[in-house]
Amino acid sequence: TAGITQAPTSQILAAGRSMTLRCTQDMRHNAMYWYRQDLGLGLRLIHYSNTAGTTGKGEVPDGYSVSRANTDDFPLTLASAVPSQTSVYFCASSAGDGSGGYTFGSGTRLTVV
Amino acid sequence: GQNIDQPTEMTATEGAIVQINCTYQTSGFNGLFWYQQHAGEAPTFLSYNVLDGLEEKGRFSSFLSRSKGYSYLLLKELQMKDSASYLCAVMDSNYQLIWGAGTKLIIKP
């Protein structure tokens, strides 16, 4: 089934450790996004990539980094996790100018202790 | 700044009609989206409005007034499976989506 695959589904991480959240799409969408979703807040954009080889900072980029080596993969790395990074992380993609909507992965629930 | 406002929670009865409102103030406008998100799941696309007026899709309809910075999502013949959060999002001048916090819709039998 075409779509976006995120891994892992959930993770408990010790503070200070690093971790990479994986995201892969098979729709050949040019744009990809990483969001975090916290209770009572809207989806907040962490980083985005409009096309392979380019990335940009979103609303809450601090503590996170991304890379876009090819069209399909868009990993998100936490270099040194802190408890405030406990959240649900969604990867999304869109084609063209995004007017067709975003397709979301199933999310990664991360708990930093 | 950019802002999307929608009610935090609404309750409705199975079989009834409910209207979820969304008001926005953004830097530019390239369309408004509604998404549905069931608890513990990813958001799924419901509708897209870029011109004023009503877009109907089965039991769901979405309305837009750009001059008023206002949209609503209308759900008819409510079913228990419609219990979910409904997210309003506006695409700004940079083609980035600005998201509201979502409206949790509770359906009672």
Short mmCIF file of C-alpha atoms in Angstrom, two decimals:
data_model
loop_
_atom_site.label_atom_id
_atom_site.label_comp_id
_atom_site.label_asym_id
_atom_site.label_seq_id
_atom_site.Cartn_x
_atom_site.Cartn_y
_atom_site.Cartn_z
CA THR A 1 0.00 0.00 0.00
CA ALA A 2 1.44 3.37 -1.02
CA GLY A 3 2.09 5.82 1.76
CA ILE A 4 4.49 6.84 4.48
CA THR A 5 6.24 4.48 6.86
CA GLN A 6 7.56 5.71 10.19
CA ALA A 7 9.73 3.78 12.61
CA PRO A 8 9.79 3.07 15.44
CA THR A 9 6.12 3.19 16.49
CA SER A 10 7.11 4.13 20.01
CA GLN A 11 10.28 4.57 22.01
CA ILE A 12 11.40 5.35 25.54
CA LEU A 13 14.70 7.23 25.47
CA ALA A 14 17.03 8.27 28.28
CA ALA A 15 17.77 11.98 28.45
CA GLY A 16 21.07 12.85 26.82
CA ARG A 17 20.91 9.97 24.33
CA SER A 18 20.61 10.45 20.60
CA MET A 19 17.99 8.92 18.36
CA THR A 20 16.92 8.96 14.72
CA LEU A 21 13.27 8.71 13.74
CA ARG A 22 12.89 7.17 10.33
CA CYS A 23 10.45 8.22 7.61
CA THR A 24 10.11 6.71 4.14
CA GLN A 25 7.52 7.46 1.45
CA ASP A 26 6.86 5.63 -1.82
CA MET A 27 4.63 8.21 -3.52
CA ARG A 28 7.48 10.20 -5.09
CA HIS A 29 6.25 13.32 -3.33
CA ASN A 30 8.72 16.18 -3.58
CA ALA A 31 7.98 17.80 -0.20
CA MET A 32 8.32 16.20 3.22
CA TYR A 33 7.72 17.48 6.75
CA TRP A 34 8.29 16.61 10.38
CA TYR A 35 5.74 17.71 12.96
CA ARG A 36 5.36 17.24 16.66
CA GLN A 37 1.93 17.08 18.27
CA ASP A 38 1.41 17.87 21.93
CA LEU A 39 -1.84 17.87 23.90
CA GLY A 40 -3.72 21.15 23.50
CA LEU A 41 -1.42 22.44 20.80
CA GLY A 42 -1.70 22.26 17.05
CA LEU A 43 0.74 20.36 14.91
CA ARG A 44 4.02 22.27 15.02
CA LEU A 45 6.47 22.10 12.15
CA ILE A 46 10.00 21.07 13.11
CA HIS A 47 11.77 20.87 9.75
CA TYR A 48 10.74 20.51 6.16
CA SER A 49 12.22 19.68 2.77
CA ASN A 50 10.75 20.99 -0.48
CA THR A 51 12.88 18.68 -2.61
CA ALA A 52 15.72 16.18 -2.28
CA GLY A 53 18.94 17.89 -1.23
CA THR A 54 17.27 20.85 0.50
CA THR A 55 15.92 21.34 4.01
CA GLY A 56 14.47 24.21 6.01
CA LYS A 57 13.65 25.10 9.60
CA GLY A 58 10.09 25.17 10.83
CA GLU A 59 8.52 26.68 13.91
CA VAL A 60 10.34 24.54 16.52
CA PRO A 61 13.68 23.33 15.04
CA ASP A 62 15.94 23.56 18.10
CA GLY A 63 17.35 20.22 19.22
CA TYR A 64 16.48 18.50 15.94
CA SER A 65 18.24 17.96 12.63
CA VAL A 66 17.17 16.43 9.32
CA SER A 67 18.66 15.32 6.03
CA ARG A 68 17.14 14.62 2.61
CA ALA A 69 19.64 12.58 0.63
CA ASN A 70 16.96 11.23 -1.74
CA THR A 71 13.28 11.67 -2.54
CA ASP A 72 12.01 8.83 -0.38
CA ASP A 73 13.76 9.23 2.99
CA PHE A 74 13.58 12.04 5.53
CA PRO A 75 15.09 11.05 8.89
CA LEU A 76 14.80 13.22 12.00
CA THR A 77 17.63 13.14 14.53
CA LEU A 78 17.63 14.20 18.16
CA ALA A 79 21.28 14.73 19.06
CA SER A 80 20.85 14.86 22.84
CA ALA A 81 17.28 14.22 23.96
CA VAL A 82 15.60 16.26 26.69
CA PRO A 83 12.28 15.56 28.48
CA SER A 84 10.56 18.47 26.66
CA GLN A 85 11.00 16.47 23.46
CA THR A 86 8.49 13.93 24.73
CA SER A 87 5.80 14.08 22.06
CA VAL A 88 4.16 12.32 19.15
CA TYR A 89 6.10 12.89 15.96
CA PHE A 90 4.45 12.77 12.55
CA CYS A 91 6.16 12.69 9.19
CA ALA A 92 4.14 13.95 6.22
CA SER A 93 4.58 14.47 2.50
CA SER A 94 2.90 16.39 -0.29
CA ALA A 95 3.10 16.64 -4.06
CA GLY A 96 3.39 19.87 -6.01
CA ASP A 97 2.31 22.95 -4.09
CA GLY A 98 0.54 20.93 -1.41
CA SER A 99 -2.98 21.83 -2.49
CA GLY A 100 -3.78 18.13 -2.75
CA GLY A 101 -3.26 17.78 0.96
CA TYR A 102 -0.63 16.17 3.08
CA THR A 103 -0.28 12.43 3.63
CA PHE A 104 0.79 11.52 7.16
CA GLY A 105 2.67 8.59 8.58
CA SER A 106 1.25 6.73 11.56
CA GLY A 107 3.47 8.58 14.02
CA THR A 108 6.20 7.84 16.55
CA ARG A 109 5.39 8.23 20.24
CA LEU A 110 8.60 9.29 21.98
CA THR A 111 9.05 9.49 25.73
CA VAL A 112 12.26 11.04 27.07
CA VAL A 113 12.96 10.15 30.70
CA GLY B 1 1.35 36.76 13.98
CA GLN B 2 -0.47 33.85 12.44
CA ASN B 3 -3.40 32.35 14.26
CA ILE B 4 -6.00 29.65 13.73
CA ASP B 5 -8.92 29.47 16.19
CA GLN B 6 -11.37 26.63 16.60
CA PRO B 7 -13.39 25.39 19.59
CA THR B 8 -11.60 22.95 21.86
CA GLU B 9 -14.45 20.49 22.22
CA MET B 10 -17.99 19.94 20.97
CA THR B 11 -20.65 17.36 21.77
CA ALA B 12 -23.40 16.19 19.42
CA THR B 13 -25.96 13.41 19.17
CA GLU B 14 -25.86 10.48 16.79
CA GLY B 15 -27.93 11.21 13.68
CA ALA B 16 -27.78 14.99 14.19
CA ILE B 17 -25.85 17.75 12.38
CA VAL B 18 -22.85 19.61 13.79
CA GLN B 19 -20.93 22.64 12.53
CA ILE B 20 -17.30 23.18 13.54
CA ASN B 21 -16.06 26.72 13.01
CA CYS B 22 -12.57 27.93 12.23
CA THR B 23 -11.31 31.52 12.02
CA TYR B 24 -7.88 32.44 10.82
CA GLN B 25 -5.39 35.27 10.51
CA THR B 26 -2.40 34.35 8.35
CA SER B 27 0.24 35.99 6.20
CA GLY B 28 -1.24 35.19 2.83
CA PHE B 29 -3.73 32.51 1.89
CA ASN B 30 -3.34 29.57 -0.46
CA GLY B 31 -6.18 27.41 0.74
CA LEU B 32 -7.80 25.95 3.83
CA PHE B 33 -7.81 22.30 4.81
CA TRP B 34 -9.83 20.16 7.18
CA TYR B 35 -8.39 16.94 8.56
CA GLN B 36 -9.87 14.24 10.75
CA GLN B 37 -7.78 12.60 13.45
CA HIS B 38 -8.97 9.65 15.51
CA ALA B 39 -7.32 9.20 18.90
CA GLY B 40 -3.87 7.66 18.56
CA GLU B 41 -3.91 7.86 14.78
CA ALA B 42 -2.56 10.11 12.06
CA PRO B 43 -4.56 13.00 10.58
CA THR B 44 -6.40 12.16 7.36
CA PHE B 45 -7.42 14.65 4.68
CA LEU B 46 -11.10 15.64 4.50
CA SER B 47 -11.41 18.77 2.38
CA TYR B 48 -9.69 21.69 0.68
CA ASN B 49 -11.21 25.12 -0.03
CA VAL B 50 -9.43 27.86 -1.92
CA LEU B 51 -12.43 29.77 -3.32
CA ASP B 52 -15.40 31.14 -1.38
CA GLY B 53 -18.37 28.89 -1.05
CA LEU B 54 -19.46 25.44 -0.05
CA GLU B 55 -17.77 22.18 -1.03
CA GLU B 56 -19.87 19.08 -0.43
CA LYS B 57 -18.48 15.57 -0.12
CA GLY B 58 -20.99 13.02 1.06
CA ARG B 59 -21.99 13.66 4.68
CA PHE B 60 -19.25 16.27 5.06
CA SER B 61 -19.30 19.83 3.68
CA SER B 62 -16.79 22.65 4.09
CA PHE B 63 -17.45 26.36 3.66
CA LEU B 64 -15.01 29.23 3.16
CA SER B 65 -15.30 33.01 3.34
CA ARG B 66 -11.92 34.58 2.61
CA SER B 67 -13.10 38.13 3.33
CA LYS B 68 -14.15 37.07 6.84
CA GLY B 69 -11.22 34.71 7.47
CA TYR B 70 -13.76 32.03 8.31
CA SER B 71 -14.52 28.44 7.51
CA TYR B 72 -16.76 25.74 8.86
CA LEU B 73 -16.98 21.99 8.56
CA LEU B 74 -20.50 20.60 8.54
CA LEU B 75 -21.10 16.97 9.43
CA LYS B 76 -24.55 15.51 8.73
CA GLU B 77 -26.19 12.28 9.90
CA LEU B 78 -23.59 11.87 12.60
CA GLN B 79 -22.31 8.39 13.30
CA MET B 80 -20.41 7.15 16.34
CA LYS B 81 -17.33 6.68 14.16
CA ASP B 82 -17.28 10.46 13.59
CA SER B 83 -16.01 10.88 17.14
CA ALA B 84 -12.57 12.34 16.49
CA SER B 85 -10.61 15.57 16.47
CA TYR B 86 -11.08 17.86 13.48
CA LEU B 87 -8.11 20.01 12.51
CA CYS B 88 -8.35 23.24 10.54
CA ALA B 89 -5.20 24.30 8.67
CA VAL B 90 -4.40 27.26 6.40
CA MET B 91 -1.70 27.32 3.75
CA ASP B 92 0.13 30.64 3.99
CA SER B 93 1.99 32.69 1.38
CA ASN B 94 5.03 30.40 1.69
CA TYR B 95 2.87 27.34 1.05
CA GLN B 96 3.38 26.20 4.64
CA LEU B 97 0.44 24.81 6.61
CA ILE B 98 -0.53 26.65 9.80
CA TRP B 99 -2.55 24.36 12.07
CA GLY B 100 -5.28 24.98 14.59
CA ALA B 101 -5.19 23.01 17.84
CA GLY B 102 -8.15 20.90 16.74
CA THR B 103 -11.74 20.41 17.88
CA LYS B 104 -12.53 17.22 19.74
CA LEU B 105 -15.99 16.05 18.67
CA ILE B 106 -17.83 13.73 21.04
CA ILE B 107 -20.83 11.86 19.65
CA LYS B 108 -23.42 10.59 22.11
CA PRO B 109 -25.99 7.89 21.30
#
